[in-house]
Amino acid sequence: MNDPRGLRTLYPPISPYASGTLDVGDGHSVYWEISGNPEGKPAVFLHGGPGGGCSPAHRRLFDPERYRVLLFDQRGCGRSRPHAELEANTTWHLVEDIERLRAVMGVEEWLVFGGSWGSTLALAYAETHPERVTELVLRGIFTMRKSEIDWYYQKGASMIFPDRWEKFVAPIAEDERDDFVAAYRRRLTHEDRAVRVEAARAWSVWEGSTITLLPDEAGISRHDQADYALAFSRIENHYFSHLGWFEEGQLIRDAHKLKNIPGVIVQGRYDMACPVQTAWELHRAWPEADLKIVEGAGHAFSEPGILHHLVEANDRFAEKLR
C-alpha cells in the first residue's frame, strides 16, 4: 500500500491463524502468534524495549500473501508471564527462546526483523546462529554500549528535551543523579508498589515523549499506563543495568559474522533514542548491508519515511528464498 507521496505504508489489518504460550523454563511462559500465509516465507519479529511487547500493527509490516511471520512477547512483558519479571530474564535467555520458537514454527531458517532493542536482540541472535538467518531487517540501531545508554539516560538527549528531562529526573534525589540508571533501579525494584509505579511511569513517559520527530500523544499516553510502564521500565532498566550481558562493543566487534547475511539498516536522521552514529558504525563493520538514513524522521517504526523503507525491504526479501 502507498500514501499520496508514494511511500509504502502498512498492509491491511490481519489476525493470527495460530497462537499459544510456550513454557521456556525458569517459570516463564512466552506468548507467540503466527500470521500470514502458512506456506509463505518464514520471518520472526523482535519488538523493542526490552519490555515493550508486540502490537497488531507489527503484523502489518509483512505482506500477508508472501510471509508467514511469528511475533512473540519477550519474557516478562505483553501477554507473557509472569508480568514484569526480572529473574531469568537476560539477552541470552531471549536468544534461546527465539531458537525454541523457531522449532514451534517448524523452520530451519528465517528472516529476522528487529527495531530499537529488537535490533540489539536480532544482532545477538544472528551473530550466535548465523546459519539460521536468511536476511536481517534492522531499524533504530542500538548495541547496548555504555555510551549509548549514557546519551539517553544521563546526558545527551536531555539537552534536546530539557522540559521532558525535568519530569524524568523528578523522582530522583539530587544526591543520586550521578547515575540515573542505578537510581531508577532502586525504585523499580522497591518493595512498595507505589514507588515502583511512580518511577516506572516517569521512565516510560520519557521514552514515549522523545522517540518520534513530532509528539505522538497516543504513544505518550500508552507509555503512561501503569501496567505497561511497569514491565517496560523494570525490564529495560534491568537490561541496561547489566549492559545487556555483553562485552563492551561486542555486537559491532562481531558484525563480521553477518558477512553472508543480506541486510537492510533503516535509521532516522533525528533519532534521539538511538543516534545515527551507532547505525553508521554497524554499517562500517557490516558493509554488505544497505544503510538507509531517513531525513525528517526520529526513532519510531511508524514514522512515514522509516515505515516506507522497512516495508520495502520486507517486500524485496520476500522474493528471495534461500
mmCIF file of C-alpha atoms in Angstrom:
data_model
loop_
_atom_site.group_PDB
_atom_site.id
_atom_site.type_symbol
_atom_site.label_atom_id
_atom_site.label_comp_id
_atom_site.label_asym_id
_atom_site.label_seq_id
_atom_site.Cartn_x
_atom_site.Cartn_y
_atom_site.Cartn_z
ATOM 1 C CA MET A 1 0.000 0.000 0.000
ATOM 2 C CA ASN A 2 1.115 3.586 -0.682
ATOM 3 C CA ASP A 3 0.296 7.013 0.734
ATOM 4 C CA PRO A 4 -0.231 10.081 -1.525
ATOM 5 C CA ARG A 5 3.530 10.770 -1.505
ATOM 6 C CA GLY A 6 4.255 7.339 -2.948
ATOM 7 C CA LEU A 7 5.610 5.994 0.348
ATOM 8 C CA ARG A 8 4.916 2.429 1.385
ATOM 9 C CA THR A 9 2.532 2.027 4.339
ATOM 10 C CA LEU A 10 1.315 -0.845 6.489
ATOM 11 C CA TYR A 11 -0.546 -3.769 4.961
ATOM 12 C CA PRO A 12 -4.222 -4.144 5.984
ATOM 13 C CA PRO A 13 -5.030 -5.483 9.470
ATOM 14 C CA ILE A 14 -4.669 -9.235 9.857
ATOM 15 C CA SER A 15 -5.362 -11.719 12.641
ATOM 16 C CA PRO A 16 -3.083 -14.605 13.620
ATOM 17 C CA TYR A 17 -4.048 -18.051 12.357
ATOM 18 C CA ALA A 18 -2.200 -19.726 15.246
ATOM 19 C CA SER A 19 -1.187 -18.601 18.729
ATOM 20 C CA GLY A 20 -0.221 -20.019 22.075
ATOM 21 C CA THR A 21 2.127 -19.857 25.009
ATOM 22 C CA LEU A 22 5.434 -21.651 25.295
ATOM 23 C CA ASP A 23 6.908 -22.763 28.609
ATOM 24 C CA VAL A 24 10.543 -21.699 28.212
ATOM 25 C CA GLY A 25 11.567 -22.770 31.711
ATOM 26 C CA ASP A 26 12.648 -20.720 34.728
ATOM 27 C CA GLY A 27 8.975 -20.071 35.490
ATOM 28 C CA HIS A 28 8.463 -18.084 32.273
ATOM 29 C CA SER A 29 5.669 -18.567 29.745
ATOM 30 C CA VAL A 30 6.080 -16.740 26.413
ATOM 31 C CA TYR A 31 3.148 -15.700 24.224
ATOM 32 C CA TRP A 32 3.562 -16.300 20.475
ATOM 33 C CA GLU A 33 1.436 -15.915 17.356
ATOM 34 C CA ILE A 34 1.781 -16.691 13.651
ATOM 35 C CA SER A 35 0.041 -14.764 10.877
ATOM 36 C CA GLY A 36 0.134 -14.523 7.103
ATOM 37 C CA ASN A 37 0.396 -17.335 4.563
ATOM 38 C CA PRO A 38 1.064 -20.792 6.098
ATOM 39 C CA GLU A 39 3.179 -21.556 3.016
ATOM 40 C CA GLY A 40 4.914 -18.161 2.987
ATOM 41 C CA LYS A 41 8.466 -17.070 3.654
ATOM 42 C CA PRO A 42 9.280 -17.530 7.371
ATOM 43 C CA ALA A 43 10.083 -14.444 9.443
ATOM 44 C CA VAL A 44 10.314 -13.513 13.109
ATOM 45 C CA PHE A 45 9.606 -10.053 14.523
ATOM 46 C CA LEU A 46 11.582 -8.866 17.573
ATOM 47 C CA HIS A 47 9.964 -5.996 19.443
ATOM 48 C CA GLY A 48 11.656 -3.144 21.251
ATOM 49 C CA GLY A 49 12.164 -2.116 24.830
ATOM 50 C CA PRO A 50 13.236 -4.552 26.158
ATOM 51 C CA GLY A 51 9.841 -4.890 27.734
ATOM 52 C CA GLY A 52 7.704 -3.280 25.044
ATOM 53 C CA GLY A 53 5.691 -6.214 23.723
ATOM 54 C CA CYS A 54 4.106 -6.707 20.300
ATOM 55 C CA SER A 55 1.109 -4.955 18.773
ATOM 56 C CA PRO A 56 -1.261 -5.832 15.893
ATOM 57 C CA ALA A 57 0.450 -3.151 13.772
ATOM 58 C CA HIS A 58 3.667 -5.169 13.778
ATOM 59 C CA ARG A 59 1.995 -7.960 11.760
ATOM 60 C CA ARG A 60 1.225 -5.411 9.071
ATOM 61 C CA LEU A 61 4.868 -4.779 8.200
ATOM 62 C CA PHE A 62 4.818 -8.015 6.186
ATOM 63 C CA ASP A 63 2.898 -8.919 3.025
ATOM 64 C CA PRO A 64 0.381 -11.482 4.337
ATOM 65 C CA GLU A 65 0.301 -13.247 0.957
ATOM 66 C CA ARG A 66 4.043 -13.864 0.901
ATOM 67 C CA TYR A 67 5.116 -14.108 4.546
ATOM 68 C CA ARG A 68 4.487 -16.411 7.463
ATOM 69 C CA VAL A 69 5.575 -14.282 10.424
ATOM 70 C CA LEU A 70 5.963 -15.187 14.072
ATOM 71 C CA LEU A 71 5.597 -12.484 16.708
ATOM 72 C CA PHE A 72 6.157 -13.035 20.409
ATOM 73 C CA ASP A 73 6.177 -11.062 23.631
ATOM 74 C CA GLN A 74 9.598 -11.401 25.237
ATOM 75 C CA ARG A 75 9.946 -12.613 28.809
ATOM 76 C CA GLY A 76 8.024 -10.577 31.356
ATOM 77 C CA CYS A 77 6.089 -8.276 29.036
ATOM 78 C CA GLY A 78 2.939 -8.107 26.930
ATOM 79 C CA ARG A 79 0.984 -11.337 27.259
ATOM 80 C CA SER A 80 3.945 -13.329 28.570
ATOM 81 C CA ARG A 81 4.026 -14.278 32.237
ATOM 82 C CA PRO A 82 4.974 -13.580 34.953
ATOM 83 C CA HIS A 83 4.452 -9.885 34.277
ATOM 84 C CA ALA A 84 7.473 -7.577 34.704
ATOM 85 C CA GLU A 85 9.601 -10.474 35.996
ATOM 86 C CA LEU A 86 13.368 -9.880 36.065
ATOM 87 C CA GLU A 87 14.630 -13.276 37.202
ATOM 88 C CA ALA A 88 15.998 -15.496 34.409
ATOM 89 C CA ASN A 89 15.480 -12.606 32.002
ATOM 90 C CA THR A 90 18.639 -11.794 30.033
ATOM 91 C CA THR A 91 19.627 -11.327 26.406
ATOM 92 C CA TRP A 92 20.905 -14.888 26.244
ATOM 93 C CA HIS A 93 17.666 -16.307 27.646
ATOM 94 C CA LEU A 94 15.856 -14.493 24.818
ATOM 95 C CA VAL A 95 18.271 -15.816 22.175
ATOM 96 C CA GLU A 96 17.463 -19.330 23.416
ATOM 97 C CA ASP A 97 13.738 -18.509 23.338
ATOM 98 C CA ILE A 98 13.996 -17.471 19.677
ATOM 99 C CA GLU A 99 15.513 -20.852 18.865
ATOM 100 C CA ARG A 100 12.691 -22.607 20.749
ATOM 101 C CA LEU A 101 10.148 -20.599 18.803
ATOM 102 C CA ARG A 102 11.854 -21.452 15.527
ATOM 103 C CA ALA A 103 11.129 -25.080 16.411
ATOM 104 C CA VAL A 104 7.493 -24.161 17.118
ATOM 105 C CA MET A 105 7.368 -22.600 13.646
ATOM 106 C CA GLY A 106 8.969 -25.738 12.212
ATOM 107 C CA VAL A 107 11.529 -23.964 10.012
ATOM 108 C CA GLU A 108 15.280 -24.282 9.537
ATOM 109 C CA GLU A 109 15.900 -20.590 8.860
ATOM 110 C CA TRP A 110 14.024 -17.316 8.696
ATOM 111 C CA LEU A 111 14.205 -13.586 8.089
ATOM 112 C CA VAL A 112 14.843 -11.718 11.350
ATOM 113 C CA PHE A 113 13.322 -8.253 11.811
ATOM 114 C CA GLY A 114 14.138 -6.071 14.810
ATOM 115 C CA GLY A 115 13.873 -2.411 15.741
ATOM 116 C CA SER A 116 15.460 -0.453 18.595
ATOM 117 C CA TRP A 117 16.149 -3.062 21.318
ATOM 118 C CA GLY A 118 14.836 -5.546 18.764
ATOM 119 C CA SER A 119 17.831 -4.663 16.587
ATOM 120 C CA THR A 120 20.122 -5.464 19.531
ATOM 121 C CA LEU A 121 18.466 -8.829 20.043
ATOM 122 C CA ALA A 122 18.454 -9.539 16.295
ATOM 123 C CA LEU A 123 22.197 -8.887 16.113
ATOM 124 C CA ALA A 124 22.856 -11.064 19.166
ATOM 125 C CA TYR A 125 20.785 -13.884 17.667
ATOM 126 C CA ALA A 126 22.274 -13.587 14.174
ATOM 127 C CA GLU A 127 25.842 -13.476 15.461
ATOM 128 C CA THR A 128 25.138 -16.566 17.586
ATOM 129 C CA HIS A 129 23.164 -18.503 14.941
ATOM 130 C CA PRO A 130 24.099 -17.036 11.526
ATOM 131 C CA GLU A 131 23.121 -20.270 9.803
ATOM 132 C CA ARG A 132 19.505 -19.701 10.904
ATOM 133 C CA VAL A 133 19.156 -16.201 9.419
ATOM 134 C CA THR A 134 18.263 -15.668 5.762
ATOM 135 C CA GLU A 135 18.104 -11.857 5.981
ATOM 136 C CA LEU A 136 18.179 -9.117 8.603
ATOM 137 C CA VAL A 137 15.969 -6.022 8.582
ATOM 138 C CA LEU A 138 17.023 -3.645 11.372
ATOM 139 C CA ARG A 139 15.714 -0.254 12.472
ATOM 140 C CA GLY A 140 16.882 2.342 15.014
ATOM 141 C CA ILE A 141 20.167 0.636 15.822
ATOM 142 C CA PHE A 142 21.085 0.118 19.468
ATOM 143 C CA THR A 143 24.003 -2.060 20.592
ATOM 144 C CA MET A 144 23.873 -1.588 24.391
ATOM 145 C CA ARG A 145 27.234 0.178 24.711
ATOM 146 C CA LYS A 146 27.557 2.319 27.826
ATOM 147 C CA SER A 147 27.945 5.470 25.731
ATOM 148 C CA GLU A 148 24.582 4.787 24.074
ATOM 149 C CA ILE A 149 22.834 4.313 27.426
ATOM 150 C CA ASP A 150 24.503 7.410 28.898
ATOM 151 C CA TRP A 151 23.399 9.506 25.918
ATOM 152 C CA TYR A 152 19.740 8.796 26.583
ATOM 153 C CA TYR A 153 19.668 8.310 30.359
ATOM 154 C CA GLN A 154 22.424 10.542 31.716
ATOM 155 C CA LYS A 155 23.383 13.425 29.432
ATOM 156 C CA GLY A 156 22.812 13.977 25.743
ATOM 157 C CA ALA A 157 19.170 13.730 24.758
ATOM 158 C CA SER A 158 18.494 15.701 27.947
ATOM 159 C CA MET A 159 19.891 18.805 26.212
ATOM 160 C CA ILE A 160 17.414 18.405 23.339
ATOM 161 C CA PHE A 161 14.397 17.856 25.617
ATOM 162 C CA PRO A 162 15.119 19.771 28.861
ATOM 163 C CA ASP A 163 11.413 20.177 29.633
ATOM 164 C CA ARG A 164 10.721 16.457 29.361
ATOM 165 C CA TRP A 165 14.015 15.575 31.076
ATOM 166 C CA GLU A 166 12.916 17.599 34.104
ATOM 167 C CA LYS A 167 9.975 15.210 34.537
ATOM 168 C CA PHE A 168 12.288 12.214 34.133
ATOM 169 C CA VAL A 169 14.650 13.334 36.908
ATOM 170 C CA ALA A 170 11.868 14.456 39.273
ATOM 171 C CA PRO A 171 11.585 11.126 41.223
ATOM 172 C CA ILE A 172 15.355 11.012 41.834
ATOM 173 C CA ALA A 173 17.012 12.793 44.767
ATOM 174 C CA GLU A 174 19.715 15.342 43.941
ATOM 175 C CA ASP A 175 22.460 13.242 45.535
ATOM 176 C CA GLU A 176 21.607 10.226 43.307
ATOM 177 C CA ARG A 177 21.653 11.985 39.949
ATOM 178 C CA ASP A 178 25.197 10.990 39.002
ATOM 179 C CA ASP A 179 23.801 7.613 37.846
ATOM 180 C CA PHE A 180 20.140 7.675 36.821
ATOM 181 C CA VAL A 181 20.057 4.029 35.697
ATOM 182 C CA ALA A 182 21.206 2.877 39.164
ATOM 183 C CA ALA A 183 18.912 5.309 40.966
ATOM 184 C CA TYR A 184 15.918 4.134 38.963
ATOM 185 C CA ARG A 185 16.833 0.506 39.558
ATOM 186 C CA ARG A 186 16.493 1.038 43.306
ATOM 187 C CA ARG A 187 12.995 2.435 42.805
ATOM 188 C CA LEU A 188 11.852 0.000 40.119
ATOM 189 C CA THR A 189 12.747 -2.938 42.385
ATOM 190 C CA HIS A 190 11.391 -1.300 45.568
ATOM 191 C CA GLU A 191 9.082 -3.384 47.772
ATOM 192 C CA ASP A 192 6.412 -0.633 47.686
ATOM 193 C CA ARG A 193 4.338 -0.857 44.503
ATOM 194 C CA ALA A 194 3.532 2.867 44.631
ATOM 195 C CA VAL A 195 7.256 3.678 44.475
ATOM 196 C CA ARG A 196 7.699 1.246 41.583
ATOM 197 C CA VAL A 197 4.776 2.704 39.640
ATOM 198 C CA GLU A 198 5.873 6.324 40.098
ATOM 199 C CA ALA A 199 9.356 5.514 38.822
ATOM 200 C CA ALA A 200 8.050 3.302 36.025
ATOM 201 C CA ARG A 201 5.752 5.958 34.641
ATOM 202 C CA ALA A 202 8.449 8.641 34.702
ATOM 203 C CA TRP A 203 10.972 6.359 32.959
ATOM 204 C CA SER A 204 8.455 5.136 30.394
ATOM 205 C CA VAL A 205 6.980 8.554 29.555
ATOM 206 C CA TRP A 206 10.487 9.963 28.976
ATOM 207 C CA GLU A 207 10.930 7.432 26.183
ATOM 208 C CA GLY A 208 7.382 7.725 24.874
ATOM 209 C CA SER A 209 7.709 11.506 24.553
ATOM 210 C CA THR A 210 11.086 11.550 22.777
ATOM 211 C CA ILE A 211 11.079 8.712 20.232
ATOM 212 C CA THR A 212 9.197 10.476 17.429
ATOM 213 C CA LEU A 213 10.276 13.535 15.483
ATOM 214 C CA LEU A 214 6.956 15.183 16.337
ATOM 215 C CA PRO A 215 4.977 14.484 19.531
ATOM 216 C CA ASP A 216 2.712 11.423 19.480
ATOM 217 C CA GLU A 217 0.129 11.943 22.212
ATOM 218 C CA ALA A 218 -1.355 8.457 21.824
ATOM 219 C CA GLY A 219 2.086 6.887 22.234
ATOM 220 C CA ILE A 220 2.841 9.021 25.274
ATOM 221 C CA SER A 221 -0.472 8.006 26.855
ATOM 222 C CA ARG A 222 0.271 4.310 26.333
ATOM 223 C CA HIS A 223 3.679 4.721 27.972
ATOM 224 C CA ASP A 224 1.969 6.371 30.964
ATOM 225 C CA GLN A 225 -0.286 3.372 31.740
ATOM 226 C CA ALA A 226 0.856 1.675 34.941
ATOM 227 C CA ASP A 227 0.870 -1.967 33.811
ATOM 228 C CA TYR A 228 2.638 -1.219 30.542
ATOM 229 C CA ALA A 229 5.097 1.148 32.239
ATOM 230 C CA LEU A 230 5.998 -1.381 34.948
ATOM 231 C CA ALA A 231 7.061 -4.099 32.514
ATOM 232 C CA PHE A 232 8.666 -1.676 30.095
ATOM 233 C CA SER A 233 10.650 0.269 32.688
ATOM 234 C CA ARG A 234 11.625 -2.577 35.008
ATOM 235 C CA ILE A 235 12.847 -4.856 32.220
ATOM 236 C CA GLU A 236 14.534 -2.077 30.256
ATOM 237 C CA ASN A 237 16.340 -0.785 33.337
ATOM 238 C CA HIS A 238 17.302 -4.344 34.319
ATOM 239 C CA TYR A 239 18.960 -4.897 30.942
ATOM 240 C CA PHE A 240 20.673 -1.509 30.948
ATOM 241 C CA SER A 241 21.968 -2.048 34.480
ATOM 242 C CA HIS A 242 23.782 -5.154 33.196
ATOM 243 C CA LEU A 243 24.781 -3.627 29.825
ATOM 244 C CA GLY A 244 22.815 -6.398 28.156
ATOM 245 C CA TRP A 245 25.240 -9.061 29.414
ATOM 246 C CA PHE A 246 27.519 -8.134 26.524
ATOM 247 C CA GLU A 247 31.186 -7.331 26.442
ATOM 248 C CA GLU A 248 31.576 -3.632 25.625
ATOM 249 C CA GLY A 249 31.226 -3.166 21.877
ATOM 250 C CA GLN A 250 30.598 -6.869 21.281
ATOM 251 C CA LEU A 251 27.860 -6.595 18.672
ATOM 252 C CA ILE A 252 29.788 -4.287 16.354
ATOM 253 C CA ARG A 253 33.035 -6.159 17.002
ATOM 254 C CA ASP A 254 31.397 -9.408 15.889
ATOM 255 C CA ALA A 255 29.490 -7.972 12.929
ATOM 256 C CA HIS A 256 31.884 -9.803 10.590
ATOM 257 C CA LYS A 257 29.820 -12.907 11.387
ATOM 258 C CA LEU A 258 26.985 -11.330 9.376
ATOM 259 C CA LYS A 259 29.020 -11.118 6.177
ATOM 260 C CA ASN A 260 26.962 -13.709 4.311
ATOM 261 C CA ILE A 261 23.584 -12.431 5.516
ATOM 262 C CA PRO A 262 21.824 -9.854 3.305
ATOM 263 C CA GLY A 263 20.587 -6.936 5.358
ATOM 264 C CA VAL A 264 18.941 -3.529 5.442
ATOM 265 C CA ILE A 265 19.563 -0.964 8.193
ATOM 266 C CA VAL A 266 16.929 1.793 8.464
ATOM 267 C CA GLN A 267 17.819 4.759 10.646
ATOM 268 C CA GLY A 268 16.102 8.086 11.324
ATOM 269 C CA ARG A 269 18.436 11.064 10.976
ATOM 270 C CA TYR A 270 16.954 12.696 14.086
ATOM 271 C CA ASP A 271 16.625 9.592 16.247
ATOM 272 C CA MET A 272 17.149 10.886 19.789
ATOM 273 C CA ALA A 273 16.907 7.482 21.483
ATOM 274 C CA CYS A 274 19.455 5.753 19.235
ATOM 275 C CA PRO A 275 21.566 8.353 17.414
ATOM 276 C CA VAL A 276 22.633 7.606 13.861
ATOM 277 C CA GLN A 277 26.289 7.178 14.879
ATOM 278 C CA THR A 278 25.660 3.595 16.008
ATOM 279 C CA ALA A 279 23.962 2.641 12.742
ATOM 280 C CA TRP A 280 26.879 4.180 10.879
ATOM 281 C CA GLU A 281 29.406 2.179 12.884
ATOM 282 C CA LEU A 282 27.435 -1.026 12.355
ATOM 283 C CA HIS A 283 27.352 -0.361 8.620
ATOM 284 C CA ARG A 284 31.117 0.208 8.584
ATOM 285 C CA ALA A 285 31.570 -3.161 10.299
ATOM 286 C CA TRP A 286 28.964 -4.849 8.066
ATOM 287 C CA PRO A 287 29.273 -3.088 4.693
ATOM 288 C CA GLU A 288 27.311 -5.810 2.911
ATOM 289 C CA ALA A 289 24.099 -4.380 4.414
ATOM 290 C CA ASP A 290 22.233 -1.486 2.810
ATOM 291 C CA LEU A 291 22.035 1.590 5.061
ATOM 292 C CA LYS A 292 19.003 3.867 4.659
ATOM 293 C CA ILE A 293 19.311 7.119 6.628
ATOM 294 C CA VAL A 294 15.874 8.703 6.646
ATOM 295 C CA GLU A 295 15.790 12.503 6.678
ATOM 296 C CA GLY A 296 12.985 14.080 8.687
ATOM 297 C CA ALA A 297 12.454 11.059 10.944
ATOM 298 C CA GLY A 298 13.076 10.078 14.548
ATOM 299 C CA HIS A 299 13.101 6.634 16.131
ATOM 300 C CA ALA A 300 9.634 5.107 15.745
ATOM 301 C CA PHE A 301 8.888 2.500 13.065
ATOM 302 C CA SER A 302 5.587 4.230 12.287
ATOM 303 C CA GLU A 303 7.197 7.442 11.004
ATOM 304 C CA PRO A 304 6.471 7.626 7.251
ATOM 305 C CA GLY A 305 9.993 7.519 5.789
ATOM 306 C CA ILE A 306 11.119 4.776 8.148
ATOM 307 C CA LEU A 307 7.998 2.703 7.554
ATOM 308 C CA HIS A 308 8.477 3.032 3.793
ATOM 309 C CA HIS A 309 11.974 1.541 3.863
ATOM 310 C CA LEU A 310 11.016 -1.242 6.271
ATOM 311 C CA VAL A 311 8.082 -2.426 4.169
ATOM 312 C CA GLU A 312 10.135 -2.027 1.001
ATOM 313 C CA ALA A 313 12.927 -4.181 2.476
ATOM 314 C CA ASN A 314 10.483 -6.885 3.549
ATOM 315 C CA ASP A 315 8.909 -6.858 0.089
ATOM 316 C CA ARG A 316 12.296 -7.153 -1.598
ATOM 317 C CA PHE A 317 13.362 -10.076 0.566
ATOM 318 C CA ALA A 318 10.016 -11.806 0.033
ATOM 319 C CA GLU A 319 11.244 -12.548 -3.481
ATOM 320 C CA LYS A 320 14.275 -14.398 -2.133
ATOM 321 C CA LEU A 321 14.074 -17.950 -0.858
ATOM 322 C CA ARG A 322 17.465 -19.221 0.178
#
